[in-house]
Coordinates of C-alpha atoms in Angstrom, one line a residue:
M1 CA -23.9 -5.5 -23.1
S2 CA -20.3 -5.9 -22.1
G3 CA -17.6 -5.7 -24.7
P4 CA -14.2 -7.3 -24.9
I5 CA -11.6 -6.6 -22.2
P6 CA -10.3 -3.1 -23.0
N7 CA -6.7 -2.2 -23.6
A8 CA -4.8 0.6 -22.0
D9 CA -5.3 2.9 -25.0
A10 CA -9.1 2.7 -24.7
V11 CA -9.1 3.3 -21.0
R12 CA -6.6 6.2 -21.4
T13 CA -8.8 7.8 -24.1
A14 CA -11.9 7.6 -21.8
L15 CA -10.1 9.0 -18.8
T16 CA -8.4 11.8 -20.9
R17 CA -11.8 13.0 -22.2
L18 CA -13.3 12.9 -18.7
R19 CA -10.8 15.6 -17.6
T20 CA -13.1 18.4 -18.9
R21 CA -15.8 19.9 -16.7
T22 CA -16.3 18.1 -13.4
G23 CA -14.0 15.1 -14.0
L24 CA -14.8 11.5 -13.1
N25 CA -17.7 10.7 -10.9
A26 CA -20.6 8.3 -10.9
A27 CA -23.2 10.9 -11.9
R28 CA -21.2 12.0 -14.9
L29 CA -20.5 8.4 -16.0
R30 CA -24.3 7.9 -16.2
S31 CA -24.9 10.9 -18.5
T32 CA -21.7 11.8 -20.2
E33 CA -21.3 12.1 -23.9
V34 CA -17.8 10.6 -23.5
R35 CA -17.5 6.9 -24.6
V36 CA -16.8 5.3 -21.2
R37 CA -17.6 1.6 -22.1
A38 CA -14.0 0.7 -21.7
L39 CA -14.1 1.7 -18.1
F40 CA -17.2 -0.4 -17.4
D41 CA -15.6 -3.4 -19.1
L42 CA -12.5 -3.4 -17.0
P43 CA -12.3 -6.8 -15.1
I44 CA -11.8 -5.1 -11.8
V45 CA -14.9 -2.9 -12.4
K46 CA -17.0 -5.9 -13.4
R47 CA -16.0 -7.7 -10.2
A48 CA -17.1 -4.7 -8.2
T49 CA -20.4 -4.1 -10.0
S50 CA -23.4 -5.0 -8.0
A51 CA -26.2 -7.4 -9.0
D52 CA -28.2 -4.4 -10.0
G53 CA -25.6 -3.5 -12.6
L54 CA -24.5 -0.2 -11.1
A55 CA -21.4 0.1 -13.3
P56 CA -21.0 3.9 -13.0
E57 CA -20.7 3.6 -9.2
A58 CA -18.4 0.7 -9.5
A59 CA -16.2 2.3 -12.1
D60 CA -15.9 5.5 -10.0
T61 CA -15.0 3.6 -6.8
V62 CA -12.5 1.3 -8.4
I63 CA -10.7 3.9 -10.5
R64 CA -10.3 6.1 -7.4
R65 CA -8.9 3.1 -5.5
V66 CA -6.4 2.2 -8.2
A67 CA -5.3 5.9 -8.6
G68 CA -4.5 5.8 -4.9
Q69 CA -1.7 3.3 -5.6
L70 CA 0.1 5.7 -7.9
P71 CA 3.3 7.5 -6.7
L72 CA 2.5 10.9 -5.2
T73 CA 3.5 12.9 -8.3
E74 CA 1.1 11.0 -10.6
L75 CA -1.5 10.7 -7.9
A76 CA -1.7 14.4 -7.4
I77 CA -1.9 15.1 -11.1
V78 CA -4.7 12.7 -11.8
D79 CA -6.4 13.7 -8.6
A80 CA -6.7 17.3 -9.8
A81 CA -7.3 16.4 -13.5
L82 CA -10.2 14.0 -12.7
S83 CA -11.3 15.7 -9.5
L84 CA -11.1 12.5 -7.5
G85 CA -10.7 13.9 -4.0
L86 CA -7.8 11.6 -3.0
L87 CA -5.6 14.4 -1.5
A88 CA -8.6 15.7 0.4
E89 CA -8.9 12.3 2.1
R90 CA -5.2 12.3 3.0
L91 CA -5.1 15.9 4.1
P92 CA -8.4 16.5 5.9
D93 CA -7.0 19.4 8.0
H94 CA -6.0 21.5 5.0
R95 CA -9.1 23.2 3.6
E96 CA -7.1 24.7 0.7
I97 CA -7.1 21.3 -0.9
A98 CA -10.8 21.7 -1.7
S99 CA -9.9 24.2 -4.5
L100 CA -8.2 21.4 -6.4
Y101 CA -11.7 20.1 -7.3
A102 CA -13.1 23.2 -9.0
A103 CA -15.7 22.7 -11.7
D104 CA -13.3 23.6 -14.5
V105 CA -10.1 21.7 -15.3
G106 CA -8.3 24.9 -16.0
E107 CA -8.9 26.2 -12.4
R108 CA -7.8 22.8 -11.1
R109 CA -4.5 23.0 -12.9
E110 CA -3.8 26.5 -11.6
R111 CA -4.5 25.5 -8.0
L112 CA -2.3 22.3 -8.3
V113 CA 0.6 24.5 -9.5
E114 CA 0.1 26.9 -6.6
L115 CA -0.2 24.1 -4.0
W116 CA 2.4 21.8 -5.4
G117 CA 5.2 22.5 -2.9
R118 CA 2.8 22.7 0.0
I119 CA 1.2 19.4 -0.8
H120 CA 4.5 17.7 -0.5
E121 CA 5.4 19.6 2.6
W122 CA 2.1 18.6 4.3
L123 CA 2.7 15.0 3.4
G124 CA 6.3 15.1 4.6
V125 CA 7.7 14.2 1.1
P126 CA 10.3 16.2 -0.8
A127 CA 8.9 17.8 -3.9
P128 CA 10.4 16.4 -7.2
A129 CA 12.9 18.5 -9.1
T130 CA 10.6 18.6 -12.2
S131 CA 8.8 22.0 -12.3
M132 CA 5.1 22.1 -12.3
T133 CA 3.4 24.5 -14.7
V134 CA -0.1 24.9 -16.2
R135 CA 1.4 24.5 -19.7
G136 CA 3.3 21.4 -18.7
L137 CA 0.1 19.8 -17.2
R138 CA -1.9 20.6 -20.3
T139 CA 0.7 19.3 -22.8
T140 CA 2.5 16.4 -21.3
Q141 CA 2.3 15.8 -17.5
E142 CA -1.4 15.1 -17.3
A143 CA -1.2 12.8 -20.3
D144 CA 1.7 10.8 -18.8
A145 CA 0.0 10.5 -15.4
I146 CA -3.3 9.4 -16.9
E147 CA -1.5 6.8 -19.1
K148 CA 0.1 5.3 -16.0
L149 CA -3.4 5.2 -14.4
A150 CA -4.8 3.5 -17.4
E151 CA -2.1 0.9 -17.5
L152 CA -2.6 0.1 -13.9
C153 CA -6.3 -0.2 -14.3
V154 CA -5.8 -2.8 -17.1
R155 CA -3.2 -4.8 -15.2
E156 CA -4.8 -4.5 -11.8
S157 CA -5.6 -7.8 -10.1
W158 CA -6.9 -6.4 -6.8
P159 CA -8.2 -9.2 -4.7
D160 CA -11.8 -9.3 -3.8
P161 CA -12.3 -7.7 -0.4
V162 CA -12.9 -10.0 2.6
P163 CA -16.3 -9.4 4.1
A164 CA -16.0 -7.0 7.0
E165 CA -17.8 -9.3 9.4
A166 CA -16.1 -9.8 12.8
S167 CA -14.2 -13.0 13.1
R168 CA -15.3 -15.6 15.7
S169 CA -13.0 -17.2 18.2
R170 CA -13.2 -20.9 19.1
D171 CA -15.7 -20.2 21.9
G172 CA -18.0 -18.3 19.5
E173 CA -17.3 -14.8 20.8
A174 CA -16.4 -12.0 18.5
G175 CA -12.6 -11.9 18.1
A176 CA -10.4 -8.8 18.7
T177 CA -9.5 -6.6 15.7
L178 CA -5.8 -6.3 14.9
T179 CA -3.9 -4.2 12.4
V180 CA -0.4 -5.6 11.5
I181 CA 2.1 -3.4 9.7
G182 CA 5.0 -5.5 8.3
S183 CA 6.3 -7.4 5.3
A184 CA 4.8 -10.1 3.1
V185 CA 7.4 -12.0 1.0
M186 CA 7.9 -15.2 -0.9
D187 CA 10.3 -17.5 1.0
Q188 CA 12.6 -19.7 -1.2
V189 CA 13.7 -22.5 1.1
Y190 CA 16.8 -24.5 0.2
V191 CA 17.5 -27.6 2.4
T192 CA 20.9 -29.2 2.2
D193 CA 22.8 -31.6 4.5
H194 CA 25.5 -29.0 5.1
L195 CA 26.1 -25.3 4.3
P196 CA 29.1 -25.2 1.9
E197 CA 32.2 -23.1 2.6
S198 CA 33.1 -20.2 0.3
G199 CA 33.8 -21.5 -3.2
A200 CA 32.4 -25.0 -2.5
S201 CA 29.0 -26.4 -3.5
A202 CA 26.4 -28.7 -2.0
E203 CA 23.4 -30.6 -3.4
L204 CA 19.9 -29.7 -2.3
E205 CA 17.7 -32.2 -0.5
T206 CA 14.6 -30.2 -1.0
Y207 CA 13.5 -26.9 -2.5
E208 CA 10.2 -25.1 -2.0
T209 CA 8.6 -21.7 -1.9
H210 CA 5.9 -20.5 0.3
P211 CA 4.5 -17.2 1.7
G212 CA 6.5 -15.6 4.5
G213 CA 7.5 -12.4 6.2
K214 CA 7.2 -11.4 9.8
G215 CA 4.2 -9.3 9.2
L216 CA 2.3 -11.9 7.2
V217 CA 3.2 -14.7 9.6
H218 CA 2.0 -12.7 12.6
A219 CA -1.2 -11.7 10.8
V220 CA -2.0 -15.3 9.8
A221 CA -1.3 -16.7 13.2
S222 CA -3.6 -14.0 14.7
A223 CA -6.4 -14.8 12.2
R224 CA -6.2 -18.5 13.0
M225 CA -6.7 -17.6 16.7
G226 CA -10.0 -16.0 15.8
M227 CA -9.0 -12.3 15.4
N228 CA -10.2 -10.0 12.7
V229 CA -6.9 -9.0 11.1
H230 CA -5.9 -6.1 8.7
L231 CA -2.5 -6.5 7.1
M232 CA -0.7 -3.4 5.9
T233 CA 2.1 -4.3 3.6
A234 CA 3.6 -3.7 0.1
I235 CA 4.0 -6.3 -2.7
G236 CA 4.5 -6.3 -6.4
D237 CA 2.0 -7.1 -9.1
D238 CA 3.9 -10.2 -10.3
A239 CA 3.0 -13.8 -10.0
P240 CA 4.4 -14.2 -6.4
G241 CA 2.4 -11.1 -5.5
R242 CA -0.8 -12.7 -6.7
E243 CA 0.1 -15.9 -4.8
L244 CA 0.6 -13.8 -1.7
T245 CA -2.8 -12.1 -2.0
G246 CA -4.4 -15.4 -2.7
Y247 CA -2.9 -16.8 0.5
M248 CA -4.1 -13.8 2.5
D249 CA -7.6 -14.3 1.2
R250 CA -7.6 -18.0 2.0
E251 CA -6.4 -17.2 5.6
G252 CA -9.2 -14.7 6.0
L253 CA -7.0 -11.6 6.2
S254 CA -8.5 -8.2 5.3
T255 CA -6.4 -7.0 2.3
D256 CA -7.8 -3.5 2.0
L257 CA -4.4 -2.1 3.2
V258 CA -2.2 -4.1 0.9
K259 CA -0.3 -1.8 -1.4
I260 CA 0.3 -3.4 -4.9
T261 CA 3.1 -1.7 -6.9
P262 CA 2.8 -2.0 -10.7
N263 CA 5.7 -3.2 -12.8
A264 CA 7.6 -4.4 -9.7
M265 CA 8.8 -7.8 -8.3
S266 CA 7.6 -8.8 -4.9
P267 CA 10.1 -9.2 -2.1
V268 CA 11.8 -12.6 -1.6
V269 CA 13.9 -14.2 1.0
A270 CA 16.3 -17.1 0.3
V271 CA 16.5 -19.5 3.3
L272 CA 19.5 -21.9 3.4
K273 CA 18.8 -24.6 5.9
T274 CA 20.2 -27.9 7.1
P275 CA 17.9 -30.7 8.4
S276 CA 19.0 -29.8 11.9
G277 CA 17.5 -26.3 11.6
R278 CA 20.7 -24.3 11.1
G279 CA 20.1 -21.6 8.6
R280 CA 21.2 -18.5 6.8
Y281 CA 18.9 -15.9 5.3
L282 CA 19.4 -13.7 2.2
S283 CA 16.7 -11.0 2.0
W284 CA 15.8 -9.0 -1.2
P285 CA 13.2 -6.5 0.0
N286 CA 13.2 -4.5 -3.3
Q287 CA 12.6 -1.4 -1.3
E288 CA 13.6 0.9 -4.1
L289 CA 10.2 0.0 -5.7
V290 CA 8.1 -1.9 -3.2
R291 CA 7.7 -0.3 0.2
L292 CA 5.3 1.5 2.4
V293 CA 6.0 5.2 2.6
P294 CA 4.9 7.9 5.1
T295 CA 2.1 9.2 2.9
D296 CA 0.5 5.7 3.0
F297 CA -0.5 6.5 6.6
H298 CA -2.6 9.5 5.7
T299 CA -5.4 7.6 4.0
T300 CA -9.0 7.3 5.2
R301 CA -8.8 3.5 4.8
L302 CA -5.9 3.3 7.3
R303 CA -7.6 5.7 9.8
S304 CA -10.7 3.6 9.7
A305 CA -8.7 0.4 10.4
L306 CA -6.9 2.0 13.3
E307 CA -10.2 3.3 14.7
A308 CA -11.6 -0.3 14.7
S309 CA -8.4 -1.9 16.1
D310 CA -7.9 -3.2 19.6
A311 CA -4.2 -3.5 18.9
V312 CA -1.6 -2.6 16.3
V313 CA 1.5 -4.8 15.6
L314 CA 4.5 -3.1 13.9
T315 CA 7.7 -4.7 12.6
F316 CA 10.8 -2.9 11.5
E317 CA 10.8 -4.5 8.0
Q318 CA 10.0 -1.2 6.4
P319 CA 12.3 1.9 6.3
L320 CA 12.7 3.8 9.5
D321 CA 10.8 6.9 8.4
T322 CA 7.9 4.6 7.6
A323 CA 8.0 3.0 11.1
R324 CA 7.9 6.5 12.6
A325 CA 4.9 7.5 10.4
A326 CA 3.1 4.4 11.5
L327 CA 3.7 5.2 15.2
R328 CA 2.5 8.8 14.6
A329 CA -0.6 7.6 12.9
V330 CA -1.4 5.3 15.8
R331 CA -0.7 8.1 18.3
E332 CA -3.2 10.4 16.5
S333 CA -5.9 7.7 16.5
E334 CA -8.8 8.5 18.7
N335 CA -9.2 4.8 19.5
D336 CA -5.8 4.6 21.3
P337 CA -5.2 0.9 20.5
L338 CA -2.4 -1.2 22.2
V339 CA 0.9 -0.9 20.3
V340 CA 3.1 -4.0 20.0
V341 CA 6.5 -3.6 18.4
R342 CA 8.6 -6.4 17.1
P343 CA 12.1 -4.9 16.7
S344 CA 13.0 -7.1 13.8
P345 CA 15.2 -6.6 12.0
P346 CA 17.1 -4.4 14.5
V347 CA 17.4 -0.8 13.5
K348 CA 20.8 0.8 13.2
D349 CA 19.7 4.3 14.5
P350 CA 17.3 3.6 17.3
Q351 CA 17.7 7.2 18.6
A352 CA 15.3 8.2 15.8
L353 CA 12.6 6.3 17.7
Y354 CA 13.2 7.9 21.1
D355 CA 10.2 10.2 20.7
H356 CA 7.9 7.2 20.1
F357 CA 9.0 5.1 23.1
R358 CA 6.0 6.4 25.1
D359 CA 3.7 5.1 22.3
I360 CA 4.8 1.5 22.6
D361 CA 3.0 -0.8 25.1
F362 CA 4.8 -4.1 24.4
L363 CA 8.1 -5.0 22.9
I364 CA 8.4 -8.6 21.7
G365 CA 11.2 -10.5 19.9
D366 CA 13.8 -13.1 20.2
R367 CA 17.1 -12.6 22.2
W368 CA 19.1 -11.7 19.1
N369 CA 16.8 -9.0 17.9
C370 CA 16.2 -7.4 21.3
G371 CA 19.9 -7.7 22.1
S372 CA 21.0 -6.1 18.9
S373 CA 18.6 -3.2 19.4
C374 CA 19.8 -2.7 23.0
R375 CA 23.4 -2.7 21.9
A376 CA 22.6 -0.1 19.3
V377 CA 20.9 2.1 22.0
R378 CA 23.9 1.8 24.2
A379 CA 26.2 2.7 21.4
S380 CA 24.2 5.7 20.5

């Protein structure tokens, strides 16, 4: 029988007790002496539970998925503490990672301390200044990381996955598969009869909000043309973020690559327009908290999407190192999909992309974006 919706303390207690021995897995959840009812009663686990009531398998899968959204420091700690196998998925070429998943939590801690610097190096991320010790893991660091995982499990509103069936074009044939890497934002549109000068004001004729962002717009347009579309983007877990994921679901986008950042506001763009179409744009991407990072391109989920894609569309709405990581991931894909780049917004240091020019098949954009990028190339 299901109980009430659990709070973070109940989930944290269950996860903390599962650190011992082999960690968290479906087999242990079926037979453990640990009270794990709180994990089965999580709303996200109930949504993923099959008609046969396989709560252990659902809890195992969902908690691993949520843990994958943690920042790298907390992700690595809970990965070793609970023996989740997340870093093994992201670093398949480094066999040393397998030792993080020993049968005893004490051994897992020792190996995490030994591999700490190398894990960050392999993923191309600077190691944090905070030292990593077995004592620190045992006393505070594991507890803090597991608490963050528990809070995320309770708050998580992960959208139900779109069935992985191929889309159909208007003529009934299976549509092409596309992966779009770009932004999803909430547009706040202000329409006035004129744009005021500095210090002046103007009354609004209309005000509205709706989903936007170059990545999301391109993905939706492609889906409406009959393509099977994966959108890779980053949003917050606030009300606008939930509105964005709902919109993606309604438009038939696959949301398995959407990164939801806990305790963060989703990006917004203020659009100031006149009825004639003249406009100004004020963007707040919130990239300090909400952004794709290079490590996001090492996941099994992304590799699977790239292997299935006929083409990949990349915008420059994410940081430059993220764009480079995206192009590297596509280059390493055995599928060799077509690569379409929208140079928007223009990058200030295009020389950082010189090594990737050979990976780009098509460059598309309006005159201003392409012109700005070309001027930056000439200046460099």
